[in-house]
XYZ file of C-alpha atoms in Angstrom:
712
model
C 18.816 128.479 59.903
C 22.330 127.742 61.192
C 22.724 131.357 62.316
C 19.440 131.171 64.225
C 20.532 127.958 65.950
C 23.872 129.500 66.878
C 22.216 132.635 68.227
C 19.856 130.536 70.322
C 22.739 128.480 71.674
C 24.626 131.615 72.673
C 21.568 133.074 74.345
C 21.054 129.916 76.415
C 24.724 129.965 77.366
C 24.567 133.582 78.474
C 21.436 132.982 80.511
C 23.108 130.116 82.358
C 26.216 132.123 83.377
C 26.366 132.854 87.109
C 28.542 135.747 88.246
C 30.290 136.014 91.613
C 32.381 139.014 92.655
C 35.225 138.652 95.152
C 36.404 141.945 96.628
C 39.977 141.558 97.787
C 43.552 142.889 97.586
C 46.474 141.838 95.438
C 48.623 139.176 97.173
C 51.921 140.518 95.901
C 53.706 143.815 96.626
C 53.281 146.245 99.515
C 51.088 148.699 97.598
C 48.184 146.333 98.353
C 45.989 147.396 95.447
C 42.275 146.796 96.001
C 40.491 144.857 93.283
C 37.524 142.749 92.294
C 37.984 139.279 90.889
C 34.869 138.420 88.895
C 34.078 134.749 88.339
C 31.668 133.886 85.543
C 30.541 130.262 85.892
C 29.185 128.867 82.672
C 27.785 125.425 81.914
C 31.233 124.060 80.991
C 33.843 126.168 82.786
C 34.493 129.309 84.786
C 36.080 132.451 83.436
C 37.722 135.166 85.511
C 38.539 138.808 85.065
C 39.979 141.444 87.381
C 39.185 145.133 87.792
C 40.741 147.658 90.156
C 38.809 149.202 93.049
C 39.212 152.741 94.266
C 41.278 153.107 97.445
C 43.397 155.839 99.044
C 46.749 154.276 98.158
C 46.517 153.143 94.534
C 43.220 154.686 93.424
C 42.018 151.734 91.366
C 45.311 151.027 89.597
C 46.578 147.485 88.964
C 49.762 146.125 87.405
C 50.084 143.047 85.224
C 50.727 140.791 88.229
C 47.662 142.052 90.059
C 45.440 141.579 87.031
C 46.508 137.947 86.673
C 46.870 136.991 90.335
C 43.688 134.904 90.339
C 45.264 132.341 88.000
C 47.370 130.558 90.590
C 44.407 130.284 92.964
C 42.478 128.107 90.485
C 45.492 126.234 89.135
C 45.197 122.427 88.978
C 48.523 122.121 90.846
C 46.855 123.309 94.077
C 47.395 120.917 96.964
C 43.925 120.345 98.389
C 44.376 117.417 100.803
C 47.003 116.722 103.476
C 50.023 114.859 102.119
C 52.045 112.483 104.283
C 55.384 111.084 103.178
C 55.563 107.308 103.448
C 58.570 105.361 102.208
C 59.838 108.490 100.504
C 56.609 109.188 98.588
C 53.754 111.560 99.375
C 50.362 109.975 99.924
C 47.038 111.656 100.564
C 45.795 111.432 104.128
C 43.136 112.859 106.408
C 43.592 115.864 108.639
C 43.274 113.582 111.656
C 46.090 111.345 110.411
C 48.317 114.297 109.507
C 47.834 115.963 112.888
C 48.564 112.675 114.655
C 51.857 112.311 112.752
C 52.764 115.901 113.645
C 51.865 115.446 117.313
C 53.921 112.259 117.664
C 57.003 113.638 115.953
C 57.025 116.948 117.849
C 56.568 115.107 121.135
C 59.376 112.633 120.365
C 61.834 115.345 119.320
C 61.121 117.678 122.215
C 61.211 114.917 124.800
C 64.613 113.741 123.574
C 66.260 117.035 122.570
C 64.270 119.787 124.314
C 61.795 122.405 123.136
C 64.397 124.235 121.057
C 64.817 121.209 118.796
C 61.760 122.550 116.932
C 61.776 125.705 114.807
C 59.284 127.880 112.913
C 60.019 129.738 109.670
C 57.433 132.299 108.518
C 56.800 134.686 105.649
C 56.227 138.354 104.916
C 53.044 137.716 102.941
C 51.091 136.344 105.891
C 48.300 138.498 107.260
C 48.889 140.395 110.498
C 46.721 137.889 112.314
C 48.682 134.905 111.014
C 52.073 136.559 111.563
C 51.019 137.345 115.127
C 49.721 133.848 115.696
C 52.863 132.269 114.259
C 54.990 134.066 116.847
C 52.638 133.045 119.610
C 52.506 129.467 118.343
C 56.303 129.132 118.331
C 56.694 130.497 121.836
C 53.546 129.157 123.501
C 52.503 126.192 121.364
C 56.005 124.779 120.922
C 57.935 126.651 123.605
C 60.845 127.217 121.227
C 63.073 130.254 120.794
C 63.706 129.409 117.157
C 61.449 131.497 114.964
C 62.329 133.859 112.131
C 60.978 134.622 108.669
C 61.879 135.462 105.096
C 61.367 139.172 105.757
C 64.801 139.001 107.357
C 66.063 139.054 103.757
C 63.866 142.015 102.781
C 63.447 144.583 105.500
C 65.905 143.943 108.336
C 68.392 146.633 107.267
C 65.766 149.367 106.989
C 63.869 148.178 110.063
C 66.931 148.133 112.317
C 68.193 151.459 110.949
C 64.837 153.187 111.416
C 64.497 151.826 114.936
C 67.947 153.058 115.968
C 67.727 156.437 114.216
C 64.102 157.387 114.855
C 63.060 155.098 117.722
C 60.573 153.189 115.603
C 60.357 151.546 112.183
C 57.430 152.423 109.973
C 57.911 151.896 106.257
C 56.863 155.433 105.317
C 57.131 158.264 107.820
C 54.490 160.295 106.016
C 51.988 159.591 103.217
C 52.406 158.655 99.573
C 50.227 161.572 98.486
C 52.896 163.971 99.803
C 55.385 162.768 97.174
C 53.766 165.148 94.705
C 55.013 168.147 96.723
C 58.554 166.885 97.372
C 60.966 169.081 95.394
C 63.787 166.525 95.429
C 63.388 162.761 95.658
C 66.123 160.168 96.078
C 65.392 156.603 94.945
C 68.189 154.489 96.402
C 68.329 150.935 95.121
C 64.723 150.683 94.026
C 63.211 149.843 90.665
C 59.602 150.704 91.437
C 58.679 150.754 87.751
C 58.914 146.948 87.742
C 58.541 146.004 91.403
C 55.757 148.410 92.507
C 54.344 149.792 89.244
C 51.315 151.427 90.878
C 53.750 153.606 92.859
C 54.936 155.300 89.664
C 52.095 157.828 89.220
C 53.190 159.487 92.461
C 56.635 160.086 90.965
C 55.140 161.228 87.686
C 53.001 163.803 89.500
C 56.032 165.017 91.433
C 57.951 165.441 88.184
C 55.084 167.442 86.719
C 55.314 169.682 89.782
C 59.012 170.323 89.174
C 60.622 167.734 91.447
C 64.267 166.779 90.796
C 64.553 162.990 90.817
C 67.815 161.214 91.720
C 68.110 157.460 91.105
C 70.882 155.257 92.501
C 71.248 151.933 90.705
C 74.088 149.934 89.060
C 71.957 149.490 85.960
C 69.601 151.525 83.813
C 65.932 150.695 84.352
C 62.528 152.159 83.577
C 62.817 153.884 86.950
C 66.211 155.486 86.262
C 64.935 156.550 82.820
C 62.627 159.097 84.445
C 65.348 160.418 86.761
C 67.026 163.786 86.260
C 70.262 162.321 87.634
C 71.215 158.637 87.574
C 74.131 157.605 89.788
C 75.200 154.331 88.162
C 77.171 153.073 91.101
C 79.425 150.036 91.348
C 77.491 147.337 93.296
C 77.856 147.278 97.067
C 79.167 150.839 97.551
C 76.002 152.645 98.609
C 77.202 153.388 102.152
C 80.164 155.312 100.738
C 77.865 157.240 98.401
C 75.574 158.210 101.292
C 78.616 159.402 103.245
C 79.787 161.499 100.299
C 76.347 163.110 100.047
C 76.672 164.102 103.699
C 80.183 165.456 103.171
C 79.121 167.691 100.284
C 75.998 168.867 102.127
C 78.206 169.915 105.035
C 80.868 171.545 102.824
C 78.281 173.562 100.918
C 76.644 174.893 104.074
C 73.355 173.067 103.536
C 72.978 171.632 107.051
C 69.793 172.649 108.881
C 71.644 173.673 112.036
C 68.538 174.516 114.050
C 66.976 171.129 113.350
C 70.192 169.270 114.169
C 70.678 171.204 117.396
C 67.103 170.906 118.619
C 66.044 167.496 117.356
C 69.104 165.254 116.885
C 72.099 163.885 118.752
C 75.537 162.979 117.400
C 76.040 165.932 115.042
C 79.500 166.910 116.290
C 80.956 163.410 115.851
C 79.402 163.107 112.405
C 80.727 166.467 111.191
C 84.225 165.531 112.274
C 84.056 162.135 110.567
C 82.781 163.571 107.276
C 85.524 166.206 107.187
C 88.152 163.473 106.930
C 86.603 161.659 103.951
C 88.799 161.670 100.797
C 86.024 162.534 98.333
C 87.870 162.154 95.028
C 89.410 158.811 95.994
C 86.078 157.430 97.181
C 84.193 158.602 94.087
C 86.691 156.754 91.912
C 86.321 153.659 94.125
C 82.544 153.552 93.705
C 82.580 154.315 89.982
C 81.042 157.813 90.044
C 82.160 161.308 89.073
C 82.611 163.734 92.014
C 80.628 166.431 90.220
C 77.610 164.113 89.889
C 77.662 163.178 93.577
C 78.070 166.826 94.571
C 75.156 167.830 92.345
C 72.954 165.225 94.014
C 73.935 166.537 97.453
C 73.345 170.180 96.507
C 70.013 169.456 94.827
C 68.717 167.620 97.874
C 70.192 170.060 100.383
C 68.786 173.155 98.686
C 65.305 171.769 98.068
C 62.640 173.101 100.416
C 61.091 169.665 100.654
C 62.471 166.222 99.940
C 62.085 162.512 100.495
C 64.429 159.527 100.399
C 63.270 156.019 99.500
C 65.428 152.947 99.937
C 64.822 149.366 98.844
C 66.632 146.085 98.427
C 69.390 147.491 96.222
C 71.003 149.312 99.160
C 69.525 147.202 101.955
C 70.490 143.681 100.846
C 74.125 144.262 101.716
C 76.349 142.949 104.466
C 76.547 146.577 105.637
C 72.881 147.299 104.883
C 72.175 148.649 108.366
C 74.976 151.207 108.132
C 74.030 152.091 104.573
C 70.456 152.976 105.534
C 71.636 154.820 108.652
C 73.797 157.017 106.420
C 70.904 157.796 104.085
C 68.834 158.709 107.148
C 71.676 161.032 108.156
C 71.133 162.894 104.875
C 67.496 163.476 105.834
C 68.340 164.549 109.363
C 71.210 166.864 108.415
C 68.873 168.745 106.063
C 65.908 168.682 108.459
C 63.664 166.910 105.978
C 61.519 164.782 108.261
C 58.418 165.378 110.354
C 57.334 168.087 107.918
C 54.959 168.149 104.928
C 56.415 166.462 101.827
C 59.518 165.442 103.794
C 60.351 161.980 105.042
C 61.734 158.507 104.583
C 60.250 155.454 102.925
C 61.499 151.865 102.944
C 59.721 150.409 99.935
C 58.660 147.057 101.288
C 58.673 144.215 98.792
C 56.273 141.633 100.202
C 52.532 142.084 100.604
C 52.742 142.438 104.385
C 56.391 143.340 104.624
C 55.436 146.070 107.107
C 52.928 144.257 109.316
C 54.815 140.979 109.076
C 57.801 142.530 110.852
C 55.799 144.140 113.663
C 54.072 141.291 115.448
C 56.503 138.600 116.487
C 57.835 136.575 113.562
C 61.351 137.911 114.104
C 63.707 136.097 116.430
C 64.041 139.031 118.842
C 60.554 140.455 118.654
C 57.174 140.402 120.358
C 53.921 141.973 119.060
C 53.758 145.718 118.474
C 57.505 146.100 118.069
C 58.112 144.928 121.594
C 61.331 143.025 122.188
C 61.785 139.621 123.699
C 64.858 140.636 125.721
C 63.046 143.580 127.345
C 61.752 142.632 130.817
C 58.746 144.956 130.705
C 57.746 143.719 127.240
C 58.085 140.094 128.347
C 55.872 140.671 131.399
C 53.161 142.392 129.373
C 52.960 139.795 126.593
C 53.125 136.890 129.056
C 50.081 138.358 130.785
C 48.196 138.788 127.507
C 48.990 135.197 126.524
C 48.195 133.768 129.949
C 51.592 132.194 130.589
C 54.347 132.811 133.124
C 57.179 135.059 132.061
C 59.594 132.217 132.774
C 57.805 130.092 130.160
C 58.441 132.667 127.429
C 61.541 131.588 125.475
C 64.574 133.801 124.956
C 65.821 135.377 121.730
C 66.571 133.035 118.835
C 68.691 133.518 115.717
C 68.130 134.864 112.208
C 66.630 132.869 109.340
C 69.958 132.043 107.714
C 71.475 131.040 111.043
C 68.524 128.745 111.685
C 69.392 126.889 108.491
C 72.984 126.587 109.653
C 71.757 125.032 112.895
C 69.550 122.620 110.965
C 72.584 121.445 109.011
C 74.600 120.892 112.183
C 71.703 119.043 113.832
C 71.078 121.549 116.632
C 67.600 122.114 115.183
C 65.811 118.837 114.440
C 62.352 119.920 113.312
C 60.770 122.697 111.258
C 57.316 124.107 110.610
C 57.504 126.145 107.401
C 54.739 128.664 106.681
C 54.531 130.980 103.683
C 58.117 130.704 102.496
C 60.360 128.834 100.065
C 63.900 129.067 101.508
C 65.477 126.699 98.986
C 65.095 129.423 96.347
C 64.975 132.605 98.432
C 67.950 132.021 100.714
C 71.499 132.982 99.841
C 73.915 130.095 99.466
C 71.013 127.940 98.273
C 73.027 124.754 98.551
C 73.069 125.270 102.322
C 69.253 125.443 102.300
C 69.099 122.101 100.514
C 71.500 120.509 102.992
C 69.676 122.046 105.961
C 66.216 120.777 105.036
C 67.635 117.399 104.113
C 69.225 117.145 107.574
C 65.965 117.621 109.483
C 64.414 114.735 111.387
C 60.906 116.110 110.813
C 59.398 118.898 108.721
C 55.894 120.269 108.167
C 55.013 122.716 105.371
C 51.829 124.747 104.973
C 51.576 125.078 101.190
C 49.394 125.665 98.152
C 51.893 124.034 95.774
C 54.704 121.486 95.762
C 57.541 123.977 96.071
C 61.180 122.930 96.121
C 61.195 123.481 99.873
C 57.905 121.670 100.525
C 59.281 118.619 98.731
C 61.559 118.041 101.753
C 58.603 117.936 104.173
C 57.257 114.864 105.921
C 53.778 116.404 106.058
C 52.301 119.051 103.749
C 49.129 120.775 104.935
C 46.977 122.436 102.246
C 46.493 126.123 102.891
C 44.217 128.773 101.429
C 44.966 131.517 98.906
C 44.415 135.244 99.267
C 40.949 134.961 97.696
C 39.937 132.596 100.494
C 41.861 133.908 103.521
C 40.571 137.060 105.230
C 42.789 139.263 107.368
C 44.539 142.582 107.765
C 47.606 143.711 105.810
C 49.694 146.792 106.631
C 50.831 148.463 103.437
C 54.064 150.361 102.852
C 52.529 153.574 104.222
C 51.764 152.026 107.603
C 48.068 151.962 106.677
C 46.322 148.894 108.109
C 43.960 147.508 105.473
C 41.473 144.654 105.520
C 41.751 142.027 102.811
C 38.279 140.611 102.401
C 38.073 137.008 101.224
C 34.857 135.211 100.387
C 35.859 132.491 97.918
C 35.262 129.014 99.240
C 38.507 127.076 99.828
C 38.984 124.095 97.494
C 39.022 120.560 98.818
C 40.257 120.281 102.399
C 42.319 123.492 102.423
C 42.395 125.396 105.696
C 43.570 128.861 106.697
C 47.034 129.158 108.244
C 45.521 130.351 111.526
C 43.204 127.364 111.635
C 46.117 124.991 111.015
C 48.223 126.578 113.748
C 45.334 126.302 116.173
C 44.802 122.657 115.226
C 48.461 121.776 115.789
C 48.410 123.639 119.108
C 45.408 121.546 120.116
C 47.194 118.378 119.036
C 50.240 119.131 121.209
C 48.126 119.998 124.244
C 48.174 123.798 123.996
C 44.751 124.349 122.476
C 43.502 126.417 125.428
C 45.823 129.218 124.354
C 44.349 129.270 120.826
C 40.559 129.465 121.316
C 39.737 131.480 118.187
C 36.549 131.012 116.201
C 37.146 133.747 113.636
C 40.143 135.627 112.303
C 38.704 138.797 113.834
C 39.077 137.155 117.255
C 42.820 136.960 116.602
C 42.958 140.598 115.514
C 41.240 141.682 118.715
C 43.873 139.828 120.732
C 46.588 141.440 118.576
C 45.091 144.848 119.411
C 45.486 144.093 123.099
C 48.986 142.674 122.633
C 50.158 145.866 120.879
C 48.449 148.278 123.269
C 50.909 150.862 124.506
C 53.669 149.632 122.186
C 55.319 151.664 119.456
C 53.312 149.858 116.767
C 50.041 150.322 118.635
C 46.993 148.828 116.891
C 44.643 149.027 119.867
C 42.416 151.724 118.351
C 42.007 149.858 115.053
C 39.024 147.567 114.434
C 37.649 145.761 111.401
C 34.696 148.148 111.379
C 36.969 151.194 111.407
C 39.126 149.830 108.608
C 36.052 149.237 106.451
C 34.559 152.667 107.164
C 37.808 154.641 106.830
C 39.451 152.650 104.002
C 42.327 151.753 106.284
C 43.775 153.193 109.483
C 47.370 154.288 110.101
C 49.321 153.050 113.105
C 50.109 154.030 115.778
C 46.476 154.335 116.796
C 46.223 153.976 120.579
C 42.467 154.484 121.023
C 39.172 154.215 119.200
C 38.819 157.989 119.414
C 42.071 158.774 117.597
C 42.461 158.894 113.807
C 45.820 157.117 113.532
C 49.105 158.909 112.950
C 49.548 159.679 109.262
C 52.724 161.744 109.636
C 55.428 160.641 112.055
C 57.867 162.726 114.130
C 56.208 166.133 113.725
C 57.043 167.148 117.299
C 59.462 164.538 118.624
C 60.905 161.087 118.054
C 59.876 158.074 120.184
C 63.333 157.787 121.724
C 64.448 158.177 125.333
C 65.356 161.855 124.803
C 62.857 162.614 122.040
C 65.646 163.159 119.497
C 66.774 161.287 116.392
C 70.261 159.812 116.390
C 72.774 160.759 113.700
C 75.110 157.876 112.918
C 78.875 157.907 112.790
C 81.573 155.317 113.219
C 81.270 151.778 111.917
C 79.944 148.430 113.000
C 82.141 145.342 112.883
C 82.893 145.282 109.138
C 82.123 142.296 106.939
C 84.605 142.144 104.091
C 82.850 142.180 100.730
C 83.973 140.054 97.826
C 85.992 141.871 95.211
C 86.627 140.799 91.649
C 89.633 138.599 90.965
C 91.173 136.654 88.140
C 89.044 133.632 89.040
C 85.810 135.623 89.529
C 86.164 138.801 87.442
C 82.559 140.104 87.424
C 80.111 141.402 90.008
C 76.646 139.847 90.033
C 73.620 141.632 91.425
C 70.095 140.232 91.679
C 66.537 141.529 91.712
C 62.964 141.203 90.501
C 61.187 141.670 87.210
C 57.800 143.093 86.282
C 56.250 139.695 85.595
C 57.172 137.603 88.615
C 57.165 137.725 92.395
C 59.615 136.294 94.919
C 60.408 132.634 94.173
C 57.797 132.451 91.403
C 55.726 129.620 92.883
C 52.552 131.630 92.292
C 53.389 133.809 89.289
C 54.911 130.933 87.307
C 51.502 129.262 87.607
C 49.894 132.165 85.795
C 49.792 131.379 82.090
C 49.723 135.078 81.223
C 52.758 135.929 83.349
C 54.718 132.825 82.415
C 54.178 133.562 78.730
C 55.786 136.967 79.231
C 58.835 135.500 80.973
C 59.178 131.720 80.976
C 62.812 131.290 82.004
C 65.551 133.096 83.853
C 68.293 135.130 82.201
C 71.398 137.168 82.868
C 71.938 140.649 81.472
C 75.525 141.266 80.339
C 76.993 144.299 78.592
C 77.725 143.514 74.903
C 81.372 144.546 75.233
C 81.791 142.320 78.278
C 80.138 139.447 76.437
C 82.602 139.820 73.575
C 85.513 139.487 76.016
C 84.165 136.060 77.039
C 83.024 135.031 73.559
C 79.328 134.908 74.478
C 76.397 135.311 72.080
C 73.108 136.875 73.100
C 70.540 134.108 73.497
C 72.906 131.275 74.340
C 72.896 129.487 77.681
C 75.739 130.341 80.017
C 77.096 129.055 83.304
C 77.686 131.526 86.110
C 79.910 130.197 88.885
C 80.985 131.556 92.257
C 82.708 130.204 95.337
C 79.343 128.689 96.408
C 78.020 127.013 93.284
C 76.738 127.395 89.739
C 73.629 128.428 87.853
C 72.801 127.917 84.179
C 70.643 130.557 82.482
C 70.065 132.409 79.207
C 72.501 135.176 78.295
C 70.993 138.447 77.034
C 72.887 141.517 75.865
C 72.085 144.777 77.618
C 73.985 148.053 77.425
C 72.025 149.159 80.509
C 74.304 147.276 82.924
C 77.807 148.257 83.907
C 80.594 146.494 82.046
C 81.914 145.043 85.323
C 78.504 143.764 86.423
C 75.880 141.205 85.383
C 72.266 141.129 86.592
C 69.918 138.164 87.043
C 66.433 137.832 88.610
C 65.590 135.673 91.634
C 62.344 134.008 90.508
C 63.556 130.576 89.392
C 64.876 127.491 91.129
C 66.935 124.386 90.447
C 69.737 125.008 87.953
C 68.379 128.521 87.277
C 68.528 129.573 90.943
C 70.716 132.677 91.096
C 71.019 132.256 94.868
C 73.235 129.246 94.244
C 75.921 131.903 93.775
C 75.280 134.240 96.711
C 77.377 134.134 99.874
C 76.151 133.603 103.424
C 78.014 136.442 105.130
C 75.649 138.509 107.279
C 75.343 142.125 108.355
C 76.668 142.206 111.944
C 73.718 144.265 113.193
C 70.616 143.025 111.370
C 71.854 139.685 109.934
C 71.027 140.632 106.356
C 72.897 138.668 103.652
C 74.631 140.390 100.743
C 72.348 139.484 97.838
C 73.358 142.536 95.820
C 77.067 141.876 95.495
C 78.919 138.657 94.825
C 81.640 137.869 92.309
C 81.316 135.338 89.515
C 82.917 133.812 86.457
C 80.942 133.286 83.253
C 81.320 130.821 80.392
C 79.236 129.330 77.619
C 77.209 126.295 78.708
C 78.364 124.567 75.507
C 82.051 124.854 76.447
C 83.787 121.904 78.054
């Protein structure tokens, strides 16, 4: 009898379950895996599950983050109504009240201090439409020159290097599917096994086809484990390594002289510079054996096909621009670009790390990789936006420099969208001081992040399941992230919020959009004729073709899958080999007070500052606190036990985290992830020195002391 009752109860439950399928894309890394989130609404609660969808880039694969990404979207911590700070405490308010507060404060600040008293700080996970609109909002809605974004800390080295060397920056110059036929692959400063796991099958297929894999990383990882040669370099010395590769390629007669003569400039100066390099001395300086570096150079030089991938490990340096330029030299010297299974890839970290840097969030940039200090670009965009060229502000400053100007009081107000600078910025104590110094701050947020806590107004924004728009993946393939889930409470899309604020400050006529597709169509026009030309791309085409590569200048063209086959988009049609040096920024070296290098990075289970992934119960259970990896022999020198809490200190500050033994790190180096805040924030330790060309901070090399947290 009891079994019959139970069976009947279960049958009634099953019959009352309603299923809804949301087709979307993962909100995290630049692979942009397609997936379905399936919601099963029962009589008492909803349950969710995730399955991959076939697509040209990841072919239905998902990693652990992608499978659990729905959890933060339904988390009870979601902010679902506007919050207004009154007497130091947040109180719920209406949209009308929040917009009125914003209008009054922006007007007061700009009347007293000028338009540039306001600033805008964006993020690399925004859709193309919202990244585009953010740049337009700053310059047209607020009339300020101060806009930059957190992608400055991800892609600026690779972006600036690619632009100078090739004439344009696209994350991958060919297609991922060509990796399988590359006979030698260099992975420079990238741990794709943890950061972009669905990238790994491409490398596995290449290995099966006989590819020789070279990994450059100060520590051993799941990525270096599959390499044929691991160059376990001392942190911060990647430029020197890239120069040594060039030297050995030249010495062993592996230069493609025809390619260099016909398709590059600067070869003579480079050959002379490389001849003077003291190879043995430099190899000792960077912690590598000359024979290993020479083998890497010979393997790559002799291979018929080859590709080089860089990521944050070599890019997040105060000489990141020069470092990437030197790796691009290796490609150009050997003629391995613009050909099948040959090319360069900057493995973007954020969801829209590629598209987010193309359409105007950067201080010096206008849509389509136009530049704000170029007269022709200014005239064109002013016409598209319906303003006079004189009304278009000048170039601003980088993200870190904006924070410096907030601290000094030159910038009085901030609108923060899609970023958490208190955790993600180097010298995190500066970020705290900067936000605390502001007269007025607005944050668009899903959660009460450490940065949002400084705001005067928090506006509830939508998640990836609710917010439709295009994303450009690491290949340069423009994809459409569908979103059909109803936003909770009073949440609005970022583009709707920007339009509402523009209306409030009297600039609504410039933001007349009814749908996100309206914004994309304006973006198409704004990029027409530019290097990152989206004009030939439409929502319908993206849906029918499973994504479209840029540049795509007309509806009749397929989009350019392989770049630089015939020429480079430079004034003379040639790529530029790099020699010489930019104004050097002196890197910290170990000392008696700070005897260890610290380098930072990501883990498999978390993403960026962790505001979303730490609200996934599945991901948090896998990794619930930060840690520092230290070599067991190094730990013994300092009397540290694996599992105890330790204090890392630098010239900037301290962080307290769990100590874990690992023989996979160098004995002179410790490693810690970047996903936690407060006392666990590793960026408390990182310096604020910037690359002189691209303004990238040196996240990957600082010096620290270490002691037990229990010691006095």
